Coordinates of C-alpha atoms and ligand atoms in Angstrom, one line a residue:
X1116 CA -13.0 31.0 -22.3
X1117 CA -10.6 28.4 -21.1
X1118 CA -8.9 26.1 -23.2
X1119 CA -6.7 22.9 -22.9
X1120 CA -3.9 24.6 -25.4
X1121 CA -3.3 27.4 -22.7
X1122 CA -3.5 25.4 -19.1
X1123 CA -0.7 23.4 -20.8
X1124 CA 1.5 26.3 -21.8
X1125 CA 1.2 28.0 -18.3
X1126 CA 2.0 24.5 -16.7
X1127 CA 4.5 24.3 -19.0
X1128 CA 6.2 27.8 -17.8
X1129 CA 5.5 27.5 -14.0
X1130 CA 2.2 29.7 -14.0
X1131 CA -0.5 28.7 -11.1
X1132 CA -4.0 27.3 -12.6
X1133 CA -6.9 29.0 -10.7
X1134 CA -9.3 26.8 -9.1
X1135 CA -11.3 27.0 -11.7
X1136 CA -9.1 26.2 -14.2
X1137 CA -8.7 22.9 -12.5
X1138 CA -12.3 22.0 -12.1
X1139 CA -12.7 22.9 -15.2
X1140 CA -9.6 20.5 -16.7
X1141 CA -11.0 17.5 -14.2
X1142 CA -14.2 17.7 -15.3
X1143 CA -13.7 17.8 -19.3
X1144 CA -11.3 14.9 -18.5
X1145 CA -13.9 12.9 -16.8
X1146 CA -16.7 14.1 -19.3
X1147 CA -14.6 13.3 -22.4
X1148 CA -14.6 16.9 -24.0
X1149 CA -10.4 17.3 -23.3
X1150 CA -9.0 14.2 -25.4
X1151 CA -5.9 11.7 -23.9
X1152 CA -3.1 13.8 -26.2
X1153 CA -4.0 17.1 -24.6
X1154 CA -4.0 15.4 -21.0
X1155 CA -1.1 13.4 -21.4
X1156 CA 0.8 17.0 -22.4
X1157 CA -0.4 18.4 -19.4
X1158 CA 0.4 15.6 -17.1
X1159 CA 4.1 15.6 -18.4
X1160 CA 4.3 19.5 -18.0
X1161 CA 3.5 18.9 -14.6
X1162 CA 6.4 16.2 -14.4
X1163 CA 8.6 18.8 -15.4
X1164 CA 7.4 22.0 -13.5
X1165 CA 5.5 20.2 -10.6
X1166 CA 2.2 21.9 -9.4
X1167 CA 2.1 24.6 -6.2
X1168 CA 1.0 23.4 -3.0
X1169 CA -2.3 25.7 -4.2
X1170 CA -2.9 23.3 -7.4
X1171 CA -2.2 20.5 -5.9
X1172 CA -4.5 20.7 -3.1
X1173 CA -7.3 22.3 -5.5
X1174 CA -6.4 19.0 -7.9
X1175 CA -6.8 16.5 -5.1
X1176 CA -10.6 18.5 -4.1
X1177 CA -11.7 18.3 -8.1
X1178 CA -11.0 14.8 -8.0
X1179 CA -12.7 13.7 -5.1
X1180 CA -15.5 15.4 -6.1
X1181 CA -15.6 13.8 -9.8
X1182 CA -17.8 10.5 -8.2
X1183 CA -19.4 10.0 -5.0
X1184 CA -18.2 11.3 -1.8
X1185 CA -19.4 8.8 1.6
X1186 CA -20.5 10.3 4.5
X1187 CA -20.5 7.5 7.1
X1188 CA -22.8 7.9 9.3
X1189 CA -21.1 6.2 12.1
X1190 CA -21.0 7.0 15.9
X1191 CA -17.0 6.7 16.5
X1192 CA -14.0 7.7 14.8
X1193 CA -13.7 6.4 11.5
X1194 CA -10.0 6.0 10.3
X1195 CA -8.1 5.3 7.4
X1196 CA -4.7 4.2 6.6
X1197 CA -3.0 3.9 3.1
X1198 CA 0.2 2.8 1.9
X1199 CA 2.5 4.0 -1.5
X1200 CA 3.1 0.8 -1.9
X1201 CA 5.7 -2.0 -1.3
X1202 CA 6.5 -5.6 -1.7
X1203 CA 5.4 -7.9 1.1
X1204 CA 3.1 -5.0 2.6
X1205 CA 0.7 -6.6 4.1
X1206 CA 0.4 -4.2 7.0
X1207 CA -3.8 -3.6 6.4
X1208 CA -4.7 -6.5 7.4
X1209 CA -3.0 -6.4 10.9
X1210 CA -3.5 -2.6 11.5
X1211 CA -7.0 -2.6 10.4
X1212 CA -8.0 -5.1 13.0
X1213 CA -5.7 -3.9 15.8
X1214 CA -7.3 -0.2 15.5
X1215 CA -11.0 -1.8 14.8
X1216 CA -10.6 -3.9 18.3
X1217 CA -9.1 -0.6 20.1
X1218 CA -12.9 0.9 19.6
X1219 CA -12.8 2.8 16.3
X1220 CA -14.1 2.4 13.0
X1221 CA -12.1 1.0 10.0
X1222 CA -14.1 1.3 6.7
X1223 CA -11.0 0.0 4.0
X1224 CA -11.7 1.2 0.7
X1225 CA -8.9 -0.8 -1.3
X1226 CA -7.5 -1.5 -5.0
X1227 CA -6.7 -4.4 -6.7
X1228 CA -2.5 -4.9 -7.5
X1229 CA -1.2 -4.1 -10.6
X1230 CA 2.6 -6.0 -11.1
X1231 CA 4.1 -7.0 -8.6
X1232 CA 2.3 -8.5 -5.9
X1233 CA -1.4 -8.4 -5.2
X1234 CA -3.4 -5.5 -3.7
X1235 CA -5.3 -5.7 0.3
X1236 CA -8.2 -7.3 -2.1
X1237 CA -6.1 -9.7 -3.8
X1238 CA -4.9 -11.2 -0.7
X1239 CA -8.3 -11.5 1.0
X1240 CA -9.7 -13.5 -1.7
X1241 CA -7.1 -15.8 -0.9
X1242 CA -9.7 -17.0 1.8
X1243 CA -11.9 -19.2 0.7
X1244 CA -15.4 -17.6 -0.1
X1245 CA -14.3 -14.1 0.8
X1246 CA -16.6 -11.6 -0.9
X1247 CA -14.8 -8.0 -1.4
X1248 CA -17.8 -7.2 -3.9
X1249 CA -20.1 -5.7 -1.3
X1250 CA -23.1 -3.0 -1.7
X1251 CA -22.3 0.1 0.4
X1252 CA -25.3 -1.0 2.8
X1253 CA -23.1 -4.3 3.5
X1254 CA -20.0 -3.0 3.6
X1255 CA -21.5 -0.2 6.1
X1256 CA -23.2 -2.6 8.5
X1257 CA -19.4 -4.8 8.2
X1258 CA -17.8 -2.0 9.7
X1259 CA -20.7 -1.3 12.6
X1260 CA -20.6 -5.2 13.4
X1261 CA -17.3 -5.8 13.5
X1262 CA -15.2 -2.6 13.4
X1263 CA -13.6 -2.5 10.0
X1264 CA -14.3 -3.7 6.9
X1265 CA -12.3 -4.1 3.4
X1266 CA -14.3 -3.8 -0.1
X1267 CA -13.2 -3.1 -3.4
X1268 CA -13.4 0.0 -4.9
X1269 CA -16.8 1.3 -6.5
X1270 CA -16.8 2.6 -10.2
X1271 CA -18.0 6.0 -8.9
X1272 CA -15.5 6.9 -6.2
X1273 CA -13.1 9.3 -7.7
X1274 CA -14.2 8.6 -11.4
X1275 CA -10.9 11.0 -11.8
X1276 CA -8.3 9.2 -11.1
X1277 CA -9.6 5.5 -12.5
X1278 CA -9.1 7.7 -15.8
X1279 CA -6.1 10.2 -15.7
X1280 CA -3.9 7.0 -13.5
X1281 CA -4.9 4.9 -16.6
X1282 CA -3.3 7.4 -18.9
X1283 CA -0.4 7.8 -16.9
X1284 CA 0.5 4.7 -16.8
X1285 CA 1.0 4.7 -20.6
X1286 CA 2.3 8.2 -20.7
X1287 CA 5.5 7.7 -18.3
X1288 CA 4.0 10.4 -15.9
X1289 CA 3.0 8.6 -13.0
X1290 CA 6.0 9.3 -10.4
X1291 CA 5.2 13.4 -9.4
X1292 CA 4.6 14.0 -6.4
X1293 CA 2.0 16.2 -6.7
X1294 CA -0.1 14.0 -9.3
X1295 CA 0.5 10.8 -6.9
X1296 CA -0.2 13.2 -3.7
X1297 CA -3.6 14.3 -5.8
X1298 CA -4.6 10.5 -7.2
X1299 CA -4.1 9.5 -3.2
X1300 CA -6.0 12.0 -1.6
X1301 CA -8.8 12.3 -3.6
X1302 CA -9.2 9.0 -2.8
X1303 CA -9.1 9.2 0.6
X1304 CA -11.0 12.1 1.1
X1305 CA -14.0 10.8 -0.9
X1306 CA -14.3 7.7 1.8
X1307 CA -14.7 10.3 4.2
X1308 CA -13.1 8.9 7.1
X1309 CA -12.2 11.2 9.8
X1310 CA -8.4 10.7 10.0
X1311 CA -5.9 9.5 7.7
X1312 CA -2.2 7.5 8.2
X1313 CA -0.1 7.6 5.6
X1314 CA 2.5 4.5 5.1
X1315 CA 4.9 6.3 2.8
X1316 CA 7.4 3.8 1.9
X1317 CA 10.9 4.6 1.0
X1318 CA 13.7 2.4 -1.3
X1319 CA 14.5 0.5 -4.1
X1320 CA 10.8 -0.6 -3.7
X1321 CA 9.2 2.3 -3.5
X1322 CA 8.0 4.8 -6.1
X1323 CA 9.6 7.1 -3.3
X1324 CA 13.8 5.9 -3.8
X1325 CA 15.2 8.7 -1.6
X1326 CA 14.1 9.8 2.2
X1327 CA 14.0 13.5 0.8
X1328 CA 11.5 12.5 -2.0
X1329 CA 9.1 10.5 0.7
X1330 CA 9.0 13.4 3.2
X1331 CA 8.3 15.8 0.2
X1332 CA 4.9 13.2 -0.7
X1333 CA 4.3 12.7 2.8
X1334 CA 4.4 16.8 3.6
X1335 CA 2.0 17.4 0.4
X1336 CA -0.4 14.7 1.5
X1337 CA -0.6 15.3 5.0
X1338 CA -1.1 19.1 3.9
X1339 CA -3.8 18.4 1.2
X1340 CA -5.5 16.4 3.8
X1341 CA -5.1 18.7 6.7
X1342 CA -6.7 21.3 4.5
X1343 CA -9.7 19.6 3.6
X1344 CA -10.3 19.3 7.4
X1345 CA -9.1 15.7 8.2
X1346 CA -6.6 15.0 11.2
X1347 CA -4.0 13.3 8.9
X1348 CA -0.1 12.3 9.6
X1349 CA 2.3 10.5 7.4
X1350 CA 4.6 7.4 8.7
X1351 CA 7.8 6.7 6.5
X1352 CA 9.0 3.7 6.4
X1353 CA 12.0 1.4 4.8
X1354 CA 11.5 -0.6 1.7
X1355 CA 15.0 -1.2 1.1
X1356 CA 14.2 -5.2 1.3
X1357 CA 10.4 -7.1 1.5
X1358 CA 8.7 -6.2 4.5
X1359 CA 8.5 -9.2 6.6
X1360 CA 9.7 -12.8 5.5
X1361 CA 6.3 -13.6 3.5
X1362 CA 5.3 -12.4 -0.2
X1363 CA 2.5 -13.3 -2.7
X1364 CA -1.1 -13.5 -1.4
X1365 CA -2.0 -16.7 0.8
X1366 CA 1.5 -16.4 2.5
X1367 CA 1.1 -13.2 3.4
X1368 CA -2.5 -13.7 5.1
X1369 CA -1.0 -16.7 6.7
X1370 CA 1.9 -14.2 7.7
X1371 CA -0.6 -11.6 8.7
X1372 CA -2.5 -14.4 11.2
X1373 CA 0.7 -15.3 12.7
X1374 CA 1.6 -11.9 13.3
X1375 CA -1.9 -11.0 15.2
X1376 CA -0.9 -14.9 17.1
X1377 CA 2.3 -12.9 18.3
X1378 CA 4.6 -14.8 15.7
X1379 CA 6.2 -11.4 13.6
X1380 CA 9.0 -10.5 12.2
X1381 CA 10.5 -8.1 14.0
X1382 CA 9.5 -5.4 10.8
X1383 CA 6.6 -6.1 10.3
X1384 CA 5.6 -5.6 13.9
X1385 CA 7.0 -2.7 14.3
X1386 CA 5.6 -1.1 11.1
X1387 CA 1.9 -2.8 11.8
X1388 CA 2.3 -1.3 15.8
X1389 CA 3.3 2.3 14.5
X1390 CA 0.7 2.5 12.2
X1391 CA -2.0 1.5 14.3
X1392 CA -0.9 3.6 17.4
X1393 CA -0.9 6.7 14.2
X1394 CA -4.6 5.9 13.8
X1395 CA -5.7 5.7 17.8
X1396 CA -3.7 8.6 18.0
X1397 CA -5.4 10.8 15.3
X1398 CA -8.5 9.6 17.3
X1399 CA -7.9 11.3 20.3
X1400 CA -7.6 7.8 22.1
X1401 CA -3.9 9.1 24.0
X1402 CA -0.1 10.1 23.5
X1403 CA 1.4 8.1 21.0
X1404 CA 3.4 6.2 23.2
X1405 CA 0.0 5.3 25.2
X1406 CA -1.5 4.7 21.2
X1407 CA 1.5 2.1 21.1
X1408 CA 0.6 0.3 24.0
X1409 CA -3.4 -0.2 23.6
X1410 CA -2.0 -1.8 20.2
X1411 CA 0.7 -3.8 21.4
X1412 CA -2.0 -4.7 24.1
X1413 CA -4.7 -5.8 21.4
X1414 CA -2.6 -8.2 19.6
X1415 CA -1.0 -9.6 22.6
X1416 CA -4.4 -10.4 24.1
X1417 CA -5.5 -12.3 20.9
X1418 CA -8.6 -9.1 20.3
X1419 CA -7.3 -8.3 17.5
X1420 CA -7.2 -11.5 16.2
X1421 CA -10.6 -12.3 17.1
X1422 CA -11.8 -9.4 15.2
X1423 CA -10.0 -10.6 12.3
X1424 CA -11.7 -13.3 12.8
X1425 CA -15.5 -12.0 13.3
X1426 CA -14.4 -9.9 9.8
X1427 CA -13.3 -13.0 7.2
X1428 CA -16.9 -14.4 8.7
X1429 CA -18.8 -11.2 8.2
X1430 CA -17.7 -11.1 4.3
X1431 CA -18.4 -14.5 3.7
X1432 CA -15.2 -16.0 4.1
X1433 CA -14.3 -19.2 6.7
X1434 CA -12.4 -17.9 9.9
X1435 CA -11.4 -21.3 10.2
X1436 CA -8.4 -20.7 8.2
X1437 CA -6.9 -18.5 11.0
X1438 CA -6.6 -22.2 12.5
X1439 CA -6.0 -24.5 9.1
X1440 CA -3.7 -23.0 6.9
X1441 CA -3.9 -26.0 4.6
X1442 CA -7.6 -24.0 3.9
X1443 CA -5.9 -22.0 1.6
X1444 CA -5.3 -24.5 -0.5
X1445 CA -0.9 -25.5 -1.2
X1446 CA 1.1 -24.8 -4.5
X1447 CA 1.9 -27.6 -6.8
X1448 CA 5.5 -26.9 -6.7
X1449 CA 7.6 -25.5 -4.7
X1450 CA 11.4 -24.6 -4.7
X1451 CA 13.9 -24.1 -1.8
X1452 CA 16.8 -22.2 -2.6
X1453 CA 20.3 -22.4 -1.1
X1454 CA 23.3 -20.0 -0.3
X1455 CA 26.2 -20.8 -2.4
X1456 CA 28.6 -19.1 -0.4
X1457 CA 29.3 -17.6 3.3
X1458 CA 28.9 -13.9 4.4
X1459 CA 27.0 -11.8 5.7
X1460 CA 23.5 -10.2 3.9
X1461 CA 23.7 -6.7 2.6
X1462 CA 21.1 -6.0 0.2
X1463 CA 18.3 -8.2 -1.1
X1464 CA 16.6 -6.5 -4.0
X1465 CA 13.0 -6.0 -3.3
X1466 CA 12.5 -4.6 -6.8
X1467 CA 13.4 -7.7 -8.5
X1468 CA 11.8 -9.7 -5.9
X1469 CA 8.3 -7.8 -6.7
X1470 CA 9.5 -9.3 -10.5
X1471 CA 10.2 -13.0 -9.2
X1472 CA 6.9 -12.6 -7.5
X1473 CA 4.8 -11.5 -10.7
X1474 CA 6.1 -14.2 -12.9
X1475 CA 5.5 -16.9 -10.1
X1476 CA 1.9 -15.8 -10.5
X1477 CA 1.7 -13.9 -7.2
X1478 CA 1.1 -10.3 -9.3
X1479 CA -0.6 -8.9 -12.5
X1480 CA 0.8 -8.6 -15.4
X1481 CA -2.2 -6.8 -16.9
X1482 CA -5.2 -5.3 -15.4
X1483 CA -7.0 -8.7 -16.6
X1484 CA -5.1 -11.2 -16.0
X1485 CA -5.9 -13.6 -12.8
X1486 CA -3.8 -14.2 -10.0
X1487 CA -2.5 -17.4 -8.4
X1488 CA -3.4 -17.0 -4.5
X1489 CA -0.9 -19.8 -3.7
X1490 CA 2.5 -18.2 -5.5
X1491 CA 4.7 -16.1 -3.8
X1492 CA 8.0 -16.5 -1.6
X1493 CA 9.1 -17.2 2.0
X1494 CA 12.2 -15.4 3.3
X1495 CA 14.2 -17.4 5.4
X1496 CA 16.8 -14.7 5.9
X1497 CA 17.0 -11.0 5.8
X1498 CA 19.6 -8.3 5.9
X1499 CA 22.1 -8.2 8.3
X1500 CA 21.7 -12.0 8.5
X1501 CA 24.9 -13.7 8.1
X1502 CA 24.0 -16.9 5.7
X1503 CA 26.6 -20.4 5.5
X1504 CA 27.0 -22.3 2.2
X1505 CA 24.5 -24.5 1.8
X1506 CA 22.1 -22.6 3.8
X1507 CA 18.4 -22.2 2.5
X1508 CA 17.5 -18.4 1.7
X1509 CA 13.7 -18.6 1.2
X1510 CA 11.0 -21.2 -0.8
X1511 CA 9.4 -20.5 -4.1
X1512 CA 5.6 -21.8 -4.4
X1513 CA 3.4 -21.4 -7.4
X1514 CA 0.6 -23.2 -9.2
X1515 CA 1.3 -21.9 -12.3
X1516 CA 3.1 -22.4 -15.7
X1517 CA 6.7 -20.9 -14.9
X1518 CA 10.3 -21.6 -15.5
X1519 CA 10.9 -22.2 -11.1
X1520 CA 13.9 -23.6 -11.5
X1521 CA 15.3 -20.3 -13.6
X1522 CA 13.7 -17.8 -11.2
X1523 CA 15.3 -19.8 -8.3
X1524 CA 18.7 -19.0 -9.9
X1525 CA 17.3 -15.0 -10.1
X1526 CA 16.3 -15.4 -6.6
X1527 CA 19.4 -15.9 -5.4
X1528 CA 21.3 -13.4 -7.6
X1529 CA 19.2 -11.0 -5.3
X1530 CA 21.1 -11.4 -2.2
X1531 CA 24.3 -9.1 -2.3
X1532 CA 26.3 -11.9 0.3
X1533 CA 29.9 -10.6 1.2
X1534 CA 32.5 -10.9 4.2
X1535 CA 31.9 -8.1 6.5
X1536 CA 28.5 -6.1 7.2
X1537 CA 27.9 -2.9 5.1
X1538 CA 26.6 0.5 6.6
X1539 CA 24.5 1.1 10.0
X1540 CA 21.6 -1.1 10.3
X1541 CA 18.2 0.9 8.4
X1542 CA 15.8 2.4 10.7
X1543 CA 12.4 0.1 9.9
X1544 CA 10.7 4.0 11.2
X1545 CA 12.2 7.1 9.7
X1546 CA 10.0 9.6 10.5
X1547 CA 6.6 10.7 11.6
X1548 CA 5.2 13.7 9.9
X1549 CA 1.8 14.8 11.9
X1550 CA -0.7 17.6 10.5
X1551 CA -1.1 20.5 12.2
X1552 CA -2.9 20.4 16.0
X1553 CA -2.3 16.6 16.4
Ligands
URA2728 N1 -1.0 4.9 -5.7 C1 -2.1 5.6 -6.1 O1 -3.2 5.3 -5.8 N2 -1.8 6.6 -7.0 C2 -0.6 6.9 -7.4 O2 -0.4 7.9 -8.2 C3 0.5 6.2 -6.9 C4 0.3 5.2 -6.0

């Protein structure tokens, strides 16, 4: 007979679980028969002794299978693309249509933000009258119409890891590589999409702070996926400062728009392109270079936009806003915030920006709490920039209760300004890490 008391003593001392053993431990999790305090032991014996690449991948399977797996039944490539996580990501809603208007299928399965900023779902419903709350029937015939699709996620995908990320939240155990790799993937895998990019971000952003730690995430997840029989590949990418100059939930749909109108930052673009060209790619569509240019091509000629477009209509939401910003609706106060000296940029703080963020009312602060779609910050410098006195380095917005003036003095204790330029400019890319045959 197996029991919780041993699988957490052979954890404990580096011993491989069977397969079995797993099922067994994801199921009674689930079910309820394996209480929270013998979880939450196992959980932190795996923060100390990790899992094999074995466990891991037979972790990631149990999960997926703990709810419903989809089978789209659709008649192109169906591609996915997921990111760790990162302030001012707002990469879905760019690559999502770009891919969609290059002829495959994006079905986006996505979560809602916890801290921080928002989640993909948070910032759509900064549209007016977009519905994320779709059957699986609507969502389906979404992604047929248009291409690609973004709903919230149902209660009975990957019942798993609503449960054991819950507890490891409150149980300091959520950044191991193989139990993020497993709470990932299982998600993935049970949308069923044919091929999976990874956006592994990297820096004082990221739950990922060193390169070595990303491409040890980015090798387990493209492995798990690879092994379940997806064509999968893992993009690392810098989140050593916001990616581009928008953050909160409005602005960055705005920023999003004017990005698909050929208006992006320079990282953003470049983040959006690679992941997009990752996706075409995986679908057989061409080299990546040739990947790069059928995206580049899409949002230069204004496709992808379009598709954007037909999408906010599809789910309900006015596509008029791609044209009207004022749709979304304009924050009762709003703070710019100067330079008070001369030099040159070296580090803004993405970590604490994520914070200023939250308590503008762009983020969460608990899984109830409601979000204020107009919050968030504008950038109006980045590093490398060099900055004068008396130059502005971004604008606050919010809606909400807050102490603005306050986090405006935080804000701009998060620019490390100084006389000369630190260090080699950050590759935006670091690496691409492909699955085998692809
Ligand atoms: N995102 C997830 O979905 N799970 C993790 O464990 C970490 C990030």
């Amino acid at each position: 007979m197996i029991t919780m008391y041993e699988l957490i003593e052979k954890t404990k001392h580096g011993a491989e679980l069977s397969a079995e053993e797993i099922n067994w431990f994801v199921a009674g999790y689930v079910s309820g028969s394996i209480p929270d305090y013998q979880a939450s032991a196992w959980l932190m014996a795996v923060c100390f002794s990790s899992l094999s690449d074995k466990e891991t991948t037979d972790l990631t399977m149990a999960m997926a299978r703990s709810g419903d797996m989809m089978k789209p039944d659709l008649d192109k490539f169906c591609a996915d693309k997921h990111s760790t996580g990162g302030v001012g990501d707002k990469t879905t809603l760019i690559t999502a249509p770009i891919a969609a208007s290059c002829g495959i299928y994006v079905p986006k399965m996505s979560g809602r933000g916890l801290g921080h900023t928002g989640g993909t779902i948070d910032k759509l419903e900064a549209i007016p009258g977009f519905n994320t709350s779709l059957s699986y029937s609507e969502f389906m015939s979404c992604v047929k119409n248009v291409g690609f699709a973004v709903a919230g996620q149902t209660g009975s995908l990957v019942p798993a890891d609503k449960k054991l990320y819950a507890l490891r939240n409150a149980t300091a155990t959520v950044d191991s590589i193989p139990l993020i790799c497993s709470s990932i993937m299982s998600k993935k895998l049970a949308t069923g999409a044919d091929g999976i990019v990874l956006d592994v971000k990297v820096g004082d952003g990221a739950f990922m702070k060193t390169e070595e730690d990303a491409e040890k995430l980015a090798r387990a997840m493209v492995s798990v996926g690879t092994l379940a029989g997806r064509k999968c590949s893992a993009v690392l990418t810098d989140m050593d400062q916001p990616l581009g100059m928008a953050v909160g939930n409005s602005l960055e749909v705005i920023e999003a728009i004017e990005t698909l109108k050929g208006n992006a930052p320079a990282d953003l673009r470049e983040v959006s392109l690679t992941l997009a060209a990752e996706m075409l790619r995986l679908a057989g569509k061409g080299s990546f270079e040739e990947c790069f240019a059928m995206a580049e091509n899409a949002l230069t000629s204004g496709k992808a936009l379009e598709t954007l477009r037909r999408m906010i209509s599809a789910q309900g939401g006015d596509p008029n806003v791609t044209e009207d910003y004022s749709l979304f609706g304009k924050a009762s106060h709003t703070l710019e915030v100067f330079s008070d000296k001369d030099g040159f940029i070296n580090k803004i703080s993405c970590e604490e920006t994520g914070m200023i963020s939250l308590k503008l009312g762009a983020g969460r602060k608990s899984k109830e709490a409601s979000i204020d779609p107009t919050a968030g910050i504008i950038f109006d410098k980045k590093v490398g920039d060099f900055v004068h006195k008396g130059e502005r380095l971004g604008t606050l917005y919010t809606s909400t209760e807050c102490e603005i003036n306050e986090l405006g003095e935080e804000f701009r204790s998060i620019f490390r300004i100084e006389p000369s330029l630190s260090g080699e400019k950050k590759k935006i890319i670091k690496k691409v890490i492909k699955g085998i045959d692809i």
